[in-house]
Amino acid sequence: MRKLPKVAYFCMEYAIESNVKLYAGGLGILAGDYMKEACDNGYPVIGIGIKWKQGYGEQLIDKENCRPYDAYVNRYYDFLKDTGITVTVRINQRDVKVKVWQYDAHGVNNLYLLDTDVDGNDGDARWITGQLYGWFGEERVAQEMVLGIGGVRALRALGFEPDVYHFNEGHALFAGFELIREKMAKGQSFEEAVENTRKEVVFTTHTPVIQGNESHPIERLVYMGANLGMTKKQLKAIGGSPFNMTVGALRLSRLSNAVAQLHKETANKMWRKVRNRSEIIGITNAIHIPTWVDSRMLELAEKYDGSAKAREELWNRHMKNKRDLIDFVEKRTGVRLNPDALLIGFSRRAAPYKRSNLIFTDRKFIEPLLKSGKLQIVFSGKAHPLDDVGKRIVSDILEVTKLYPNSVVFLENYDMEIGRALTRGADVWLNNPRRPMEASGTSGMKAAMNGVLNVSILDGWWPEACRHGVNGWQFGDGRQFEDEAQCDAHDFEVLKNCLTREVLPAYYQDRNKWIDMMAASINTTRDQFGMKRMLDEYYNRMYIVK
Ligand SMILES: *Cc1c(COP(=O)(O)O)cnc(C)c1O
């Protein structure tokens, strides 16, 4: 076998284990699953991340007032190994010490975490690695300097010589600045250094939400010291003004990828005006199967032949997973759901485009289903601490749980454990973002491989997987709207039709069809959306230079 390129993978967050709070959401889930698969297969990948002292906030519910509130807790991890390495990054006019830890647990030993909470740093510096996605611009730049600049210096100190630097999201862009600085220190001109840095860098872009693509005034980058000696004019040539981290990463990479095929179209449109940027190809996200999928369901689906015996075995196993979820929900909320009624799962970050409350658009439609006990819905999700609109969405759902206490529940403090329980034990996984805002989505993949049937808008990964009425359902035909109100009205109408004409009848009147669909759901997704496929595609299409 040819020697594989060595890869340094940079990301602000990693979801390795539910209680190791180094993650916020989907980006971290992807990065954690990627690191696990790389470890499982012995690929020469090193991850660079941050050891967050508090990480992302817990989000709990004030039940009286139906309001979410945030809480931060200091975290201690005894499985981190001290590498003995400390590097220095000059941030906002002073030298900040950055300590390097090695993650060695939960099937991952190739992840290095950077930490400024060490003796010798002033109080502010110690808090740079305090909370994931710091709240203010300068704090964020400081965190990104630790990740990018500190990360490259850590690699040098570790003696790891990457062939490829992979920036997972624009957060890692300052690693590119450090690569340019190194080259200029060896005598290359700025132009040469940029050209040669590009040859080593690949980039993954994530969100079509404009505000999700961070930007900073150029002055801020200069006074924080992120420019590493580059002039304002040189910074502008890379990221524009204000300086956009995604634009910068598109310009400092030789190749980029979007995270699904539809997202490739969306991202190329979104960034079409950026000159001198790398090409954006589509490599669809995937999941680490052992982390998320019940291996017994996989086994039963593999040998599934549509016989009565096969059906019974697959159904019984699903019912075990469903009862586990029902027990879990009861323990957390006191509500006992009914194992014989259709159970819809929905857990998402409470971002407006994900429309958590779409299904409640028309109470006349939903109320009889909920009151008769034909339909139950389990929600979970967090709003960003500063996102009042997102918090309003959570509050709205909490109000609904009060109206239908036996059939609608909300699980507070969404994390990997809740994600795992829901994507195993629900009957249906509902996904209704405004197309094309969902770049990929991975929770639907977890569900699909557990035999939990997707009912989804054609957005993100789903257009690549959906065989309507065979392995799940689509609603809407991929139409897009300029007007949000029009979009919401249309999508609710088609969701309603899909539920009443297809999903409910199949569940209650044609159980055999339902079970066949469960098997098809598992068997049509396990290879295509398993992390091995994604990792190989990263290697074959991005890392290996042809
Ligand atoms: C899977 C997962 C996600 C990502 O799922 P989406 O489909 O992108 O919403 C986010 N958070 C947790 C805790 C998860 O388990």
Short mmCIF file of C-alpha atoms in Angstrom, two decimals, residues 100-400:
data_model
loop_
_atom_site.label_atom_id
_atom_site.label_comp_id
_atom_site.label_asym_id
_atom_site.label_seq_id
_atom_site.Cartn_x
_atom_site.Cartn_y
_atom_site.Cartn_z
CA VAL A 100 -0.57 20.58 25.25
CA TRP A 101 -2.59 17.60 26.53
CA GLN A 102 -3.13 14.29 24.82
CA TYR A 103 -6.61 12.75 24.81
CA ASP A 104 -6.30 9.06 25.57
CA ALA A 105 -9.69 7.46 26.23
CA HIS A 106 -12.95 6.41 24.54
CA GLY A 107 -11.15 4.96 21.52
CA VAL A 108 -9.23 8.15 20.74
CA ASN A 109 -5.50 8.66 21.36
CA ASN A 110 -4.50 10.94 18.51
CA LEU A 111 -6.15 14.15 19.67
CA TYR A 112 -4.14 16.97 21.23
CA LEU A 113 -5.84 19.65 23.29
CA LEU A 114 -4.50 23.14 23.97
CA ASP A 115 -4.97 24.83 27.32
CA THR A 116 -4.15 28.33 28.55
CA ASP A 117 -5.34 27.74 32.13
CA VAL A 118 -1.79 27.36 33.42
CA ASP A 119 0.53 29.02 35.93
CA GLY A 120 2.34 32.01 34.54
CA ASN A 121 -0.65 33.29 32.52
CA ASP A 122 -2.61 36.29 33.78
CA GLY A 123 -6.26 35.85 34.74
CA ASP A 124 -7.66 36.90 31.37
CA ALA A 125 -5.26 34.66 29.50
CA ARG A 126 -6.23 31.70 31.64
CA TRP A 127 -9.84 32.19 30.57
CA ILE A 128 -9.12 32.13 26.83
CA THR A 129 -9.83 28.39 26.85
CA GLY A 130 -12.68 28.83 29.35
CA GLN A 131 -15.91 28.68 27.36
CA LEU A 132 -16.42 27.19 23.92
CA TYR A 133 -17.28 29.91 21.40
CA GLY A 134 -16.51 32.86 23.65
CA TRP A 135 -19.11 35.54 23.59
CA PHE A 136 -17.21 38.52 22.28
CA GLY A 137 -15.14 39.25 19.21
CA GLU A 138 -11.77 39.63 20.91
CA GLU A 139 -12.24 36.56 23.02
CA ARG A 140 -13.10 34.56 19.93
CA VAL A 141 -10.03 35.81 18.07
CA ALA A 142 -7.86 34.88 21.07
CA GLN A 143 -9.36 31.37 21.10
CA GLU A 144 -8.77 30.99 17.39
CA MET A 145 -5.18 32.17 17.79
CA VAL A 146 -4.63 29.45 20.38
CA LEU A 147 -6.14 26.82 18.10
CA GLY A 148 -4.46 27.90 14.86
CA ILE A 149 -1.13 29.43 15.82
CA GLY A 150 -0.73 27.41 19.02
CA GLY A 151 -1.80 24.32 17.11
CA VAL A 152 0.92 24.57 14.46
CA ARG A 153 3.53 25.28 17.14
CA ALA A 154 2.30 22.26 19.11
CA LEU A 155 2.70 20.07 16.02
CA ARG A 156 6.29 21.29 15.62
CA ALA A 157 7.02 20.57 19.28
CA LEU A 158 5.43 17.11 19.01
CA GLY A 159 7.63 16.38 15.98
CA PHE A 160 4.63 15.55 13.78
CA GLU A 161 5.22 16.71 10.22
CA PRO A 162 1.89 16.92 8.41
CA ASP A 163 1.58 16.67 4.64
CA VAL A 164 -1.87 18.21 4.87
CA TYR A 165 -3.44 20.76 7.23
CA HIS A 166 -7.21 20.34 7.34
CA PHE A 167 -9.22 23.28 8.66
CA ASN A 168 -12.59 21.99 9.79
CA GLU A 169 -14.50 25.30 9.65
CA GLY A 170 -12.94 28.76 9.34
CA HIS A 171 -12.11 28.87 13.08
CA ALA A 172 -8.75 27.26 12.30
CA LEU A 173 -7.67 29.81 9.71
CA PHE A 174 -4.88 31.38 11.80
CA ALA A 175 -2.97 28.13 11.41
CA GLY A 176 -2.59 29.28 7.80
CA PHE A 177 -1.18 32.59 9.04
CA GLU A 178 1.41 30.72 11.08
CA LEU A 179 2.38 28.62 8.05
CA ILE A 180 2.85 31.84 6.06
CA ARG A 181 4.91 33.39 8.85
CA GLU A 182 7.20 30.35 9.01
CA LYS A 183 7.82 30.51 5.30
CA MET A 184 8.49 34.23 5.28
CA ALA A 185 10.92 33.75 8.17
CA LYS A 186 12.82 31.41 5.86
CA GLY A 187 13.07 34.12 3.24
CA GLN A 188 10.00 33.61 1.02
CA SER A 189 8.05 36.63 -0.18
CA PHE A 190 4.47 37.06 1.02
CA GLU A 191 3.16 35.87 -2.36
CA GLU A 192 5.39 32.80 -2.38
CA ALA A 193 4.47 31.98 1.20
CA VAL A 194 0.75 32.21 0.44
CA GLU A 195 1.14 30.05 -2.67
CA ASN A 196 3.09 27.40 -0.80
CA THR A 197 0.74 27.44 2.17
CA ARG A 198 -2.23 26.87 -0.12
CA LYS A 199 -0.60 23.69 -1.38
CA GLU A 200 -0.70 22.23 2.11
CA VAL A 201 -4.20 23.25 3.24
CA VAL A 202 -7.69 21.84 2.70
CA PHE A 203 -10.84 23.30 4.17
CA THR A 204 -14.34 22.14 5.08
CA THR A 205 -17.06 24.77 4.98
CA HIS A 206 -20.16 24.15 7.04
CA THR A 207 -23.06 26.51 7.19
CA PRO A 208 -25.18 28.36 4.63
CA VAL A 209 -26.36 30.68 7.43
CA ILE A 210 -24.60 33.99 6.68
CA GLN A 211 -24.10 34.94 10.35
CA GLY A 212 -22.53 31.55 10.95
CA ASN A 213 -19.60 32.64 8.79
CA GLU A 214 -17.66 34.74 11.25
CA SER A 215 -16.00 38.00 10.37
CA HIS A 216 -13.87 40.57 12.21
CA PRO A 217 -12.72 44.13 11.59
CA ILE A 218 -9.17 44.00 10.25
CA GLU A 219 -8.05 46.35 13.06
CA ARG A 220 -9.11 43.74 15.60
CA LEU A 221 -6.93 41.08 14.03
CA VAL A 222 -4.00 43.51 14.04
CA TYR A 223 -4.21 44.67 17.64
CA MET A 224 -4.82 41.14 18.86
CA GLY A 225 -1.66 40.15 16.99
CA ALA A 226 -3.36 37.51 14.85
CA ASN A 227 -1.78 39.00 11.71
CA LEU A 228 1.70 37.75 12.72
CA GLY A 229 3.37 40.66 10.97
CA MET A 230 1.18 40.74 7.87
CA THR A 231 0.03 44.19 6.76
CA LYS A 232 -3.62 45.23 6.62
CA LYS A 233 -3.40 45.14 2.85
CA GLN A 234 -2.14 41.57 2.94
CA LEU A 235 -4.90 40.57 5.37
CA LYS A 236 -7.48 42.15 3.10
CA ALA A 237 -6.15 40.20 0.13
CA ILE A 238 -6.83 37.00 2.08
CA GLY A 239 -10.14 37.58 3.85
CA GLY A 240 -11.57 40.86 2.58
CA SER A 241 -12.65 43.72 4.83
CA PRO A 242 -14.24 43.10 7.26
CA PHE A 243 -12.16 39.99 7.39
CA ASN A 244 -14.28 36.90 6.81
CA MET A 245 -12.86 33.66 8.19
CA THR A 246 -14.60 31.48 5.59
CA VAL A 247 -13.40 33.65 2.72
CA GLY A 248 -9.88 33.54 4.17
CA ALA A 249 -9.96 29.77 4.43
CA LEU A 250 -11.30 29.45 0.87
CA ARG A 251 -8.35 31.53 -0.31
CA LEU A 252 -5.69 29.82 1.78
CA SER A 253 -6.60 26.27 0.75
CA ARG A 254 -5.92 24.24 -2.37
CA LEU A 255 -9.29 22.51 -2.17
CA SER A 256 -12.44 22.83 -0.09
CA ASN A 257 -15.43 20.67 0.54
CA ALA A 258 -19.06 21.24 1.38
CA VAL A 259 -20.74 18.64 3.59
CA ALA A 260 -23.41 17.26 1.23
CA GLN A 261 -24.08 17.37 -2.50
CA LEU A 262 -26.87 19.94 -2.25
CA HIS A 263 -24.67 21.98 0.08
CA LYS A 264 -21.98 21.97 -2.60
CA GLU A 265 -24.39 23.82 -4.92
CA THR A 266 -25.42 26.19 -2.15
CA ALA A 267 -21.86 26.95 -1.05
CA ASN A 268 -20.62 27.56 -4.60
CA LYS A 269 -23.46 30.03 -5.13
CA MET A 270 -22.90 31.67 -1.78
CA TRP A 271 -19.17 32.30 -2.42
CA ARG A 272 -19.25 32.77 -6.20
CA LYS A 273 -18.02 36.35 -5.97
CA VAL A 274 -14.88 35.43 -4.05
CA ARG A 275 -11.98 35.50 -6.48
CA ASN A 276 -8.89 33.30 -6.18
CA ARG A 277 -10.62 30.80 -3.98
CA SER A 278 -10.31 27.04 -3.94
CA GLU A 279 -12.84 24.85 -5.65
CA ILE A 280 -15.62 23.53 -3.37
CA ILE A 281 -16.40 19.87 -3.91
CA GLY A 282 -19.10 17.88 -2.13
CA ILE A 283 -18.17 15.21 0.41
CA THR A 284 -21.22 14.24 2.40
CA ASN A 285 -20.89 13.90 6.17
CA ALA A 286 -21.20 10.55 7.89
CA ILE A 287 -21.30 8.96 11.34
CA HIS A 288 -19.09 6.65 13.40
CA ILE A 289 -21.38 3.64 13.44
CA PRO A 290 -20.24 1.98 16.72
CA THR A 291 -20.88 5.24 18.59
CA TRP A 292 -24.45 5.71 17.43
CA VAL A 293 -25.97 2.50 16.12
CA ASP A 294 -27.33 -0.52 17.93
CA SER A 295 -25.17 -3.35 16.56
CA ARG A 296 -27.98 -5.85 17.04
CA MET A 297 -30.24 -3.86 14.70
CA LEU A 298 -27.45 -3.87 12.12
CA GLU A 299 -27.08 -7.64 12.40
CA LEU A 300 -30.80 -8.30 12.11
CA ALA A 301 -31.13 -5.96 9.13
CA GLU A 302 -28.18 -7.58 7.39
CA LYS A 303 -29.83 -10.99 7.36
CA TYR A 304 -33.34 -9.61 6.87
CA ASP A 305 -35.31 -11.56 4.27
CA GLY A 306 -38.84 -10.29 4.80
CA SER A 307 -39.96 -13.53 6.46
CA ALA A 308 -42.33 -13.46 9.42
CA LYS A 309 -39.49 -14.49 11.71
CA ALA A 310 -37.15 -11.78 10.45
CA ARG A 311 -39.88 -9.19 10.84
CA GLU A 312 -40.62 -10.25 14.37
CA GLU A 313 -36.97 -10.17 15.41
CA LEU A 314 -36.35 -6.74 13.95
CA TRP A 315 -39.53 -5.33 15.46
CA ASN A 316 -38.82 -6.79 18.90
CA ARG A 317 -35.38 -5.32 18.96
CA HIS A 318 -36.76 -1.94 17.94
CA MET A 319 -39.36 -2.20 20.70
CA LYS A 320 -36.61 -2.87 23.21
CA ASN A 321 -34.86 0.32 22.08
CA LYS A 322 -38.15 2.18 22.22
CA ARG A 323 -38.84 1.00 25.77
CA ASP A 324 -35.31 2.05 26.77
CA LEU A 325 -36.10 5.52 25.44
CA ILE A 326 -39.44 5.57 27.24
CA ASP A 327 -37.71 4.63 30.51
CA PHE A 328 -35.11 7.32 29.89
CA VAL A 329 -37.81 9.94 29.28
CA GLU A 330 -39.68 8.88 32.41
CA LYS A 331 -36.53 9.13 34.52
CA ARG A 332 -35.80 12.60 33.22
CA THR A 333 -39.32 14.06 33.11
CA GLY A 334 -41.67 11.81 35.07
CA VAL A 335 -43.82 11.33 31.95
CA ARG A 336 -44.55 7.72 30.95
CA LEU A 337 -45.07 7.44 27.19
CA ASN A 338 -46.98 4.63 25.51
CA PRO A 339 -44.86 2.04 23.68
CA ASP A 340 -47.74 1.19 21.33
CA ALA A 341 -48.28 4.71 20.01
CA LEU A 342 -46.27 6.31 17.22
CA LEU A 343 -43.34 8.23 18.69
CA ILE A 344 -41.70 11.10 16.83
CA GLY A 345 -38.22 12.26 17.84
CA PHE A 346 -36.95 15.76 17.16
CA SER A 347 -33.75 17.07 18.65
CA ARG A 348 -32.02 20.04 17.16
CA ARG A 349 -30.25 23.20 18.06
CA ALA A 350 -33.05 25.75 18.39
CA ALA A 351 -32.13 27.79 15.33
CA PRO A 352 -35.00 29.53 13.54
CA TYR A 353 -34.35 27.84 10.17
CA LYS A 354 -34.77 24.41 11.78
CA ARG A 355 -38.36 25.27 12.70
CA SER A 356 -38.78 23.04 15.75
CA ASN A 357 -42.41 24.09 16.13
CA LEU A 358 -43.52 23.72 12.50
CA ILE A 359 -45.65 20.69 13.37
CA PHE A 360 -47.70 22.85 15.76
CA THR A 361 -48.61 25.37 13.06
CA ASP A 362 -52.27 24.33 13.06
CA ARG A 363 -53.64 23.17 16.41
CA LYS A 364 -56.78 21.81 14.77
CA PHE A 365 -54.64 19.30 12.96
CA ILE A 366 -52.29 18.24 15.73
CA GLU A 367 -54.57 18.36 18.78
CA PRO A 368 -56.77 15.35 17.98
CA LEU A 369 -53.70 13.24 17.28
CA LEU A 370 -52.03 14.21 20.53
CA LYS A 371 -55.15 14.01 22.68
CA SER A 372 -56.24 10.64 21.32
CA GLY A 373 -52.80 9.27 22.14
CA LYS A 374 -52.09 8.34 18.52
CA LEU A 375 -49.05 10.53 18.35
CA GLN A 376 -46.30 11.38 20.82
CA ILE A 377 -43.37 13.72 20.31
CA VAL A 378 -40.12 13.92 22.24
CA PHE A 379 -38.16 17.13 21.74
CA SER A 380 -34.72 18.17 22.79
CA GLY A 381 -32.37 20.99 21.85
CA LYS A 382 -30.46 23.98 23.09
CA ALA A 383 -30.54 27.59 22.00
CA HIS A 384 -27.28 29.52 21.81
CA PRO A 385 -26.89 31.45 25.10
CA LEU A 386 -27.10 34.79 23.26
CA ASP A 387 -29.87 33.78 20.88
CA ASP A 388 -33.16 35.18 22.16
CA VAL A 389 -35.06 33.96 19.13
CA GLY A 390 -33.79 30.43 19.72
CA LYS A 391 -34.77 30.65 23.39
CA ARG A 392 -38.24 31.81 22.37
CA ILE A 393 -38.54 28.65 20.25
CA VAL A 394 -37.64 26.48 23.23
CA SER A 395 -40.19 28.36 25.35
CA ASP A 396 -42.88 27.82 22.73
CA ILE A 397 -42.32 24.08 22.78
CA LEU A 398 -42.36 24.08 26.58
CA GLU A 399 -45.75 25.80 26.46
CA VAL A 400 -46.98 23.03 24.18
#
